[in-house]
Amino acid sequence: MGLLNIGEFARASRLSAKALRLYDELGLLPPAHVDPVTGYRFYALEQLERARLVLWLRQLGMPLAQIGTVCDLAPAAAAAEVSRFWDQVEADTASRRDLADFLVGLLAEREAQATAAGLALRIRYAARCDTGLVRAMNQDAAYAGPRLLAVADGCGPGGGSASTTAIESLLAVTADPALSAGDLLNALADAAEAANRAIGGLTSDPDAGHATGTTLTAMVVAGSHLALVHIGDSRAYLLRDAELLQITHDDTMVQAMVDEGRLAEEEAASHPQRALLLRALDGRPATAPQMRLHQPRPGDRYLLCSDGVSVVIPDKDIQRVLSTAADPENAVAELMALVHGAGAPDNVSCVVADIDPVPA
């Protein structure tokens, strides 16, 4: 009959007999024939291709339920599904890397040393947000206060509500000044999850469509640290010792292409899909911002902005403004003037903050 018994098929496919029995039970890889008397399983040679695909997807760490979906798709659709899965794996890995960095610092008593120095953070800040010169409505939101700096860029018919919801979720957390750094990170994660669920509720509105979501980039005071919360393509920059550093990573298709070496940095700004987000607060399950603790220094100046700023103003001009402006209010005013002078094609939001350590 040209069939292989389970042992022969296991050797040919590199899947164990135990795995094959499990995949049969799940309907993922049923045998071509089961002997009605002995119950022995037999497989056809043409099943080897599916079996090898199952093996490779398992080696990627893909869940079995998702593997079944991929195996049943046409090749192009299956390739796209694998690509989406791997994008999420890399995002999750980056988030765990940030957590590992935090734990290394914590276990090395960096937190204890900062506390022993008796330092707290004083923040001088300014924020502005407007519609820009082209858009009919403003879906951005910006906030600056003693414990929270935040920008959010909404998208879709309910984008304005989504961006406001994201920032309000963090404001509720910062109302408790007694939270330790670790407790604050947990509270921020819970707040972001609650915001994501609320934003998902907006998409159930017939007038809101199915594309409502928001980016979120925020910094929350955590003792002598800043807790950085980020998802999407809004950005946080740090000006330190006259050097401008982008301290967030864009969750966009174009940035993923740059990371993979498929697109040059200089090509990214003009790419037609530069605004296509891979991750945002949009109601999808298991969508969470990346979070980590950031250690500020005396004289640091931070900029948080939506892509209505970062896409329009070159980094060299951002660096010049942040380096020369006398205070956060002047810096925000100059940045907004530059954006408007360049046509302000999108909503515009930015927050500038100076961080000064002072005795607690």
GROMACS .gro file of C-alpha atoms in nm:
model
  360
    1MET     CA    1   0.000   0.000   0.000
    2GLY     CA    2   0.307   0.230   0.013
    3LEU     CA    3   0.243   0.315   0.377
    4LEU     CA    4   0.493   0.355   0.663
    5ASN     CA    5   0.426   0.225   1.009
    6ILE     CA    6   0.456   0.469   1.296
    7GLY     CA    7   0.817   0.374   1.373
    8GLU     CA    8   0.929   0.417   1.013
    9PHE     CA    9   0.740   0.746   0.980
   10ALA     CA   10   0.887   0.871   1.309
   11ARG     CA   11   1.241   0.807   1.182
   12ALA     CA   12   1.171   0.969   0.846
   13SER     CA   13   1.002   1.278   0.993
   14ARG     CA   14   1.225   1.310   1.305
   15LEU     CA   15   0.910   1.319   1.517
   16SER     CA   16   0.882   1.073   1.804
   17ALA     CA   17   0.612   0.808   1.810
   18LYS     CA   18   0.475   0.976   2.125
   19ALA     CA   19   0.450   1.309   1.941
   20LEU     CA   20   0.279   1.143   1.644
   21ARG     CA   21   0.017   0.988   1.872
   22LEU     CA   22  -0.046   1.331   2.029
   23TYR     CA   23  -0.074   1.502   1.691
   24ASP     CA   24  -0.319   1.235   1.583
   25GLU     CA   25  -0.537   1.299   1.889
   26LEU     CA   26  -0.531   1.673   1.818
   27GLY     CA   27  -0.619   1.624   1.451
   28LEU     CA   28  -0.293   1.793   1.354
   29LEU     CA   29  -0.135   1.494   1.176
   30PRO     CA   30  -0.377   1.199   1.157
   31PRO     CA   31  -0.244   0.876   1.001
   32ALA     CA   32  -0.352   0.777   0.654
   33HIS     CA   33  -0.476   0.439   0.782
   34VAL     CA   34  -0.546   0.278   1.119
   35ASP     CA   35  -0.568  -0.101   1.134
   36PRO     CA   36  -0.916  -0.176   1.273
   37VAL     CA   37  -0.793  -0.487   1.454
   38THR     CA   38  -0.455  -0.388   1.598
   39GLY     CA   39  -0.501  -0.010   1.608
   40TYR     CA   40  -0.159   0.034   1.443
   41ARG     CA   41  -0.112   0.368   1.268
   42PHE     CA   42   0.021   0.394   0.913
   43TYR     CA   43   0.130   0.708   0.728
   44ALA     CA   44   0.161   0.794   0.360
   45LEU     CA   45   0.488   0.924   0.218
   46GLU     CA   46   0.322   1.247   0.106
   47GLN     CA   47   0.249   1.324   0.474
   48LEU     CA   48   0.620   1.374   0.539
   49GLU     CA   49   0.609   1.734   0.413
   50ARG     CA   50   0.339   1.830   0.664
   51ALA     CA   51   0.518   1.638   0.940
   52ARG     CA   52   0.844   1.824   0.877
   53LEU     CA   53   0.661   2.156   0.876
   54VAL     CA   54   0.507   2.066   1.212
   55LEU     CA   55   0.853   1.981   1.346
   56TRP     CA   56   1.007   2.307   1.229
   57LEU     CA   57   0.722   2.515   1.368
   58ARG     CA   58   0.752   2.338   1.702
   59GLN     CA   59   1.124   2.420   1.702
   60LEU     CA   60   1.019   2.787   1.664
   61GLY     CA   61   0.811   2.744   1.978
   62MET     CA   62   0.477   2.793   1.801
   63PRO     CA   63   0.176   2.658   1.996
   64LEU     CA   64   0.015   2.345   1.854
   65ALA     CA   65  -0.320   2.516   1.790
   66GLN     CA   66  -0.148   2.782   1.581
   67ILE     CA   67   0.058   2.518   1.398
   68GLY     CA   68  -0.263   2.350   1.286
   69THR     CA   69  -0.382   2.680   1.141
   70VAL     CA   70  -0.053   2.743   0.959
   71CYS     CA   71  -0.041   2.392   0.812
   72ASP     CA   72  -0.390   2.435   0.664
   73LEU     CA   73  -0.311   2.768   0.496
   74ALA     CA   74  -0.191   2.825   0.141
   75PRO     CA   75   0.188   2.877   0.126
   76ALA     CA   76   0.182   3.259   0.100
   77ALA     CA   77  -0.069   3.295   0.383
   78ALA     CA   78   0.126   3.044   0.595
   79ALA     CA   79   0.447   3.242   0.540
   80ALA     CA   80   0.272   3.562   0.653
   81GLU     CA   81   0.141   3.388   0.966
   82VAL     CA   82   0.488   3.260   1.056
   83SER     CA   83   0.628   3.611   1.005
   84ARG     CA   84   0.365   3.761   1.237
   85PHE     CA   85   0.435   3.495   1.499
   86TRP     CA   86   0.809   3.563   1.490
   87ASP     CA   87   0.759   3.940   1.514
   88GLN     CA   88   0.568   3.879   1.837
   89VAL     CA   89   0.837   3.642   1.966
   90GLU     CA   90   1.104   3.908   1.909
   91ALA     CA   91   0.894   4.174   2.079
   92ASP     CA   92   0.837   3.946   2.379
   93THR     CA   93   1.209   3.862   2.391
   94ALA     CA   94   1.299   4.231   2.394
   95SER     CA   95   1.058   4.285   2.681
   96ARG     CA   96   1.210   3.996   2.878
   97ARG     CA   97   1.558   4.133   2.802
   98ASP     CA   98   1.455   4.463   2.957
   99LEU     CA   99   1.326   4.279   3.264
  100ALA     CA  100   1.652   4.085   3.289
  101ASP     CA  101   1.851   4.410   3.278
  102PHE     CA  102   1.637   4.546   3.559
  103LEU     CA  103   1.684   4.234   3.771
  104VAL     CA  104   2.061   4.237   3.720
  105GLY     CA  105   2.074   4.594   3.840
  106LEU     CA  106   1.844   4.520   4.131
  107LEU     CA  107   2.041   4.218   4.246
  108ALA     CA  108   2.363   4.420   4.214
  109GLU     CA  109   2.216   4.659   4.470
  110ARG     CA  110   2.201   4.952   4.231
  111GLU     CA  111   1.860   5.034   4.373
  112ALA     CA  112   1.992   5.018   4.728
  113GLN     CA  113   2.282   5.248   4.644
  114ALA     CA  114   2.053   5.508   4.491
  115THR     CA  115   1.825   5.496   4.794
  116ALA     CA  116   2.121   5.528   5.030
  117ALA     CA  117   2.231   5.842   4.851
  118GLY     CA  118   1.909   6.006   4.964
  119LEU     CA  119   1.809   6.132   4.621
  120ALA     CA  120   1.467   6.195   4.476
  121LEU     CA  121   1.371   6.330   4.136
  122ARG     CA  122   1.243   6.676   4.062
  123ILE     CA  123   1.096   6.716   3.714
  124ARG     CA  124   1.057   7.045   3.528
  125TYR     CA  125   0.829   6.984   3.234
  126ALA     CA  126   0.614   7.122   2.955
  127ALA     CA  127   0.369   6.959   2.713
  128ARG     CA  128   0.174   7.059   2.406
  129CYS     CA  129  -0.061   6.879   2.170
  130ASP     CA  130  -0.249   7.007   1.867
  131THR     CA  131  -0.422   6.894   1.551
  132GLY     CA  132  -0.153   7.009   1.308
  133LEU     CA  133  -0.230   7.184   0.981
  134VAL     CA  134  -0.384   6.902   0.775
  135ARG     CA  135  -0.586   6.665   0.992
  136ALA     CA  136  -0.949   6.749   1.072
  137MET     CA  137  -0.936   6.615   1.430
  138ASN     CA  138  -0.677   6.551   1.697
  139GLN     CA  139  -0.631   6.190   1.804
  140ASP     CA  140  -0.309   6.254   1.998
  141ALA     CA  141  -0.292   6.306   2.374
  142ALA     CA  142  -0.008   6.441   2.587
  143TYR     CA  143   0.040   6.484   2.961
  144ALA     CA  144   0.315   6.615   3.189
  145GLY     CA  145   0.303   6.621   3.568
  146PRO     CA  146   0.522   6.565   3.875
  147ARG     CA  147   0.508   6.185   3.842
  148LEU     CA  148   0.405   6.118   3.482
  149LEU     CA  149   0.519   6.220   3.135
  150ALA     CA  150   0.321   6.065   2.848
  151VAL     CA  151   0.222   6.087   2.483
  152ALA     CA  152  -0.023   5.866   2.294
  153ASP     CA  153  -0.114   5.866   1.925
  154GLY     CA  154  -0.456   5.722   1.852
  155CYS     CA  155  -0.562   5.566   1.523
  156GLY     CA  156  -0.892   5.465   1.373
  157PRO     CA  157  -1.235   5.622   1.428
  158GLY     CA  158  -1.204   5.586   1.806
  159GLY     CA  159  -0.839   5.691   1.820
  160GLY     CA  160  -0.897   6.005   2.025
  161SER     CA  161  -1.073   5.809   2.298
  162ALA     CA  162  -0.806   5.536   2.283
  163SER     CA  163  -0.513   5.775   2.339
  164THR     CA  164  -0.691   5.949   2.628
  165THR     CA  165  -0.780   5.613   2.785
  166ALA     CA  166  -0.418   5.496   2.771
  167ILE     CA  167  -0.284   5.800   2.954
  168GLU     CA  168  -0.565   5.806   3.210
  169SER     CA  169  -0.483   5.445   3.299
  170LEU     CA  170  -0.131   5.552   3.402
  171LEU     CA  171  -0.254   5.858   3.592
  172ALA     CA  172  -0.456   5.629   3.818
  173VAL     CA  173  -0.138   5.438   3.909
  174THR     CA  174   0.071   5.747   3.988
  175ALA     CA  175  -0.186   5.859   4.245
  176ASP     CA  176  -0.016   5.623   4.494
  177PRO     CA  177   0.329   5.773   4.579
  178ALA     CA  178   0.416   5.488   4.817
  179LEU     CA  179   0.462   5.220   4.549
  180SER     CA  180   0.811   5.068   4.531
  181ALA     CA  181   0.980   5.038   4.191
  182GLY     CA  182   0.886   4.671   4.159
  183ASP     CA  183   0.526   4.728   4.271
  184LEU     CA  184   0.500   5.022   4.032
  185LEU     CA  185   0.601   4.807   3.733
  186ASN     CA  186   0.336   4.552   3.828
  187ALA     CA  187   0.075   4.824   3.870
  188LEU     CA  188   0.168   4.977   3.534
  189ALA     CA  189   0.135   4.637   3.366
  190ASP     CA  190  -0.211   4.594   3.519
  191ALA     CA  191  -0.311   4.946   3.413
  192ALA     CA  192  -0.194   4.888   3.056
  193GLU     CA  193  -0.388   4.560   3.040
  194ALA     CA  194  -0.701   4.734   3.166
  195ALA     CA  195  -0.654   5.014   2.911
  196ASN     CA  196  -0.610   4.758   2.634
  197ARG     CA  197  -0.936   4.590   2.729
  198ALA     CA  198  -1.115   4.926   2.740
  199ILE     CA  199  -0.979   5.019   2.399
  200GLY     CA  200  -1.093   4.682   2.268
  201GLY     CA  201  -1.442   4.781   2.380
  202LEU     CA  202  -1.427   5.086   2.157
  203THR     CA  203  -1.395   4.863   1.850
  204SER     CA  204  -1.731   4.703   1.927
  205ASP     CA  205  -1.897   5.037   1.853
  206PRO     CA  206  -2.035   5.020   1.497
  207ASP     CA  207  -1.915   5.377   1.441
  208ALA     CA  208  -1.563   5.291   1.558
  209GLY     CA  209  -1.485   5.027   1.296
  210HIS     CA  210  -1.220   4.763   1.366
  211ALA     CA  211  -0.897   4.964   1.357
  212THR     CA  212  -0.911   5.164   1.680
  213GLY     CA  213  -0.594   5.170   1.888
  214THR     CA  214  -0.317   5.386   2.023
  215THR     CA  215   0.054   5.405   2.080
  216LEU     CA  216   0.178   5.486   2.431
  217THR     CA  217   0.515   5.620   2.543
  218ALA     CA  218   0.541   5.729   2.904
  219MET     CA  219   0.785   5.779   3.190
  220VAL     CA  220   0.671   5.742   3.550
  221VAL     CA  221   0.872   5.852   3.853
  222ALA     CA  222   0.977   5.549   4.059
  223GLY     CA  223   1.192   5.674   4.348
  224SER     CA  224   1.525   5.769   4.195
  225HIS     CA  225   1.437   5.593   3.867
  226LEU     CA  226   1.200   5.647   3.579
  227ALA     CA  227   0.977   5.361   3.469
  228LEU     CA  228   0.964   5.366   3.089
  229VAL     CA  229   0.645   5.231   2.929
  230HIS     CA  230   0.636   5.196   2.550
  231ILE     CA  231   0.436   5.044   2.266
  232GLY     CA  232   0.397   5.163   1.907
  233ASP     CA  233   0.593   5.430   1.723
  234SER     CA  234   0.573   5.730   1.952
  235ARG     CA  235   0.923   5.791   2.082
  236ALA     CA  236   1.130   5.886   2.386
  237TYR     CA  237   1.462   6.065   2.336
  238LEU     CA  238   1.732   6.145   2.590
  239LEU     CA  239   1.973   6.436   2.556
  240ARG     CA  240   2.276   6.353   2.772
  241ASP     CA  241   2.612   6.530   2.752
  242ALA     CA  242   2.494   6.699   2.427
  243GLU     CA  243   2.430   6.358   2.265
  244LEU     CA  244   2.079   6.268   2.147
  245LEU     CA  245   1.974   5.906   2.211
  246GLN     CA  246   1.649   5.740   2.108
  247ILE     CA  247   1.567   5.520   2.408
  248THR     CA  248   1.258   5.350   2.261
  249HIS     CA  249   1.231   5.110   1.970
  250ASP     CA  250   0.961   5.160   1.707
  251ASP     CA  251   0.707   4.876   1.686
  252THR     CA  252   0.661   4.917   1.310
  253MET     CA  253   0.690   4.699   1.002
  254VAL     CA  254   0.955   4.931   0.859
  255GLN     CA  255   1.170   4.916   1.176
  256ALA     CA  256   1.146   4.536   1.170
  257MET     CA  257   1.273   4.543   0.811
  258VAL     CA  258   1.563   4.766   0.917
  259ASP     CA  259   1.645   4.533   1.209
  260GLU     CA  260   1.647   4.234   0.972
  261GLY     CA  261   1.875   4.414   0.724
  262ARG     CA  262   1.607   4.423   0.453
  263LEU     CA  263   1.588   4.804   0.453
  264ALA     CA  264   1.849   5.075   0.504
  265GLU     CA  265   1.800   5.334   0.778
  266GLU     CA  266   1.798   5.616   0.525
  267GLU     CA  267   1.517   5.445   0.331
  268ALA     CA  268   1.291   5.402   0.633
  269ALA     CA  269   1.168   5.763   0.658
  270SER     CA  270   1.026   5.763   0.305
  271HIS     CA  271   0.894   5.406   0.300
  272PRO     CA  272   0.520   5.395   0.214
  273GLN     CA  273   0.451   5.160   0.509
  274ARG     CA  274   0.648   5.356   0.770
  275ALA     CA  275   0.334   5.410   0.981
  276LEU     CA  276   0.223   5.044   0.977
  277LEU     CA  277   0.232   4.933   1.340
  278LEU     CA  278   0.317   4.581   1.454
  279ARG     CA  279   0.212   4.646   1.812
  280ALA     CA  280  -0.027   4.894   1.977
  281LEU     CA  281  -0.292   4.905   2.247
  282ASP     CA  282  -0.578   4.791   2.028
  283GLY     CA  283  -0.779   4.542   2.229
  284ARG     CA  284  -0.599   4.231   2.109
  285PRO     CA  285  -0.517   3.981   2.387
  286ALA     CA  286  -0.159   3.954   2.514
  287THR     CA  287  -0.076   4.302   2.384
  288ALA     CA  288   0.133   4.477   2.647
  289PRO     CA  289   0.382   4.764   2.642
  290GLN     CA  290   0.750   4.706   2.704
  291MET     CA  291   0.855   4.832   3.047
  292ARG     CA  292   1.187   4.889   3.214
  293LEU     CA  293   1.348   5.108   3.478
  294HIS     CA  294   1.568   5.391   3.349
  295GLN     CA  295   1.835   5.563   3.559
  296PRO     CA  296   1.845   5.943   3.501
  297ARG     CA  297   2.144   6.168   3.565
  298PRO     CA  298   2.174   6.535   3.662
  299GLY     CA  299   2.128   6.752   3.354
  300ASP     CA  300   1.935   6.497   3.150
  301ARG     CA  301   1.665   6.630   2.920
  302TYR     CA  302   1.394   6.401   2.784
  303LEU     CA  303   1.161   6.437   2.486
  304LEU     CA  304   0.852   6.222   2.438
  305CYS     CA  305   0.672   6.277   2.108
  306SER     CA  306   0.431   6.129   1.857
  307ASP     CA  307   0.541   6.054   1.503
  308GLY     CA  308   0.391   6.388   1.406
  309VAL     CA  309   0.718   6.526   1.542
  310SER     CA  310   0.975   6.254   1.475
  311VAL     CA  311   0.876   6.199   1.110
  312VAL     CA  312   0.878   6.571   1.030
  313ILE     CA  313   1.184   6.700   1.218
  314PRO     CA  314   1.529   6.545   1.151
  315ASP     CA  315   1.716   6.419   1.457
  316LYS     CA  316   1.985   6.684   1.410
  317ASP     CA  317   1.723   6.959   1.451
  318ILE     CA  318   1.571   6.786   1.753
  319GLN     CA  319   1.919   6.768   1.907
  320ARG     CA  320   1.983   7.135   1.835
  321VAL     CA  321   1.658   7.248   1.996
  322LEU     CA  322   1.700   7.029   2.304
  323SER     CA  323   2.062   7.142   2.343
  324THR     CA  324   1.993   7.517   2.319
  325ALA     CA  325   1.646   7.579   2.463
  326ALA     CA  326   1.661   7.749   2.801
  327ASP     CA  327   1.388   7.538   2.961
  328PRO     CA  328   1.127   7.273   2.873
  329GLU     CA  329   0.862   7.533   2.781
  330ASN     CA  330   1.093   7.697   2.528
  331ALA     CA  331   1.200   7.359   2.390
  332VAL     CA  332   0.838   7.253   2.333
  333ALA     CA  333   0.754   7.585   2.170
  334GLU     CA  334   1.051   7.561   1.931
  335LEU     CA  335   0.973   7.202   1.835
  336MET     CA  336   0.609   7.286   1.766
  337ALA     CA  337   0.716   7.585   1.555
  338LEU     CA  338   0.948   7.363   1.348
  339VAL     CA  339   0.672   7.108   1.288
  340HIS     CA  340   0.424   7.376   1.183
  341GLY     CA  341   0.685   7.539   0.964
  342ALA     CA  342   0.724   7.206   0.784
  343GLY     CA  343   0.351   7.177   0.720
  344ALA     CA  344   0.243   6.972   1.029
  345PRO     CA  345   0.081   6.695   0.819
  346ASP     CA  346  -0.020   6.493   1.127
  347ASN     CA  347  -0.138   6.553   1.482
  348VAL     CA  348   0.147   6.684   1.696
  349SER     CA  349   0.224   6.605   2.060
  350CYS     CA  350   0.542   6.644   2.259
  351VAL     CA  351   0.660   6.656   2.619
  352VAL     CA  352   0.999   6.790   2.729
  353ALA     CA  353   1.131   6.736   3.081
  354ASP     CA  354   1.449   6.828   3.269
  355ILE     CA  355   1.546   6.596   3.552
  356ASP     CA  356   1.728   6.740   3.854
  357PRO     CA  357   1.826   6.518   4.151
  358VAL     CA  358   1.769   6.698   4.479
  359PRO     CA  359   1.800   6.587   4.843
  360ALA     CA  360   1.494   6.392   4.950
   0.00000   0.00000   0.00000
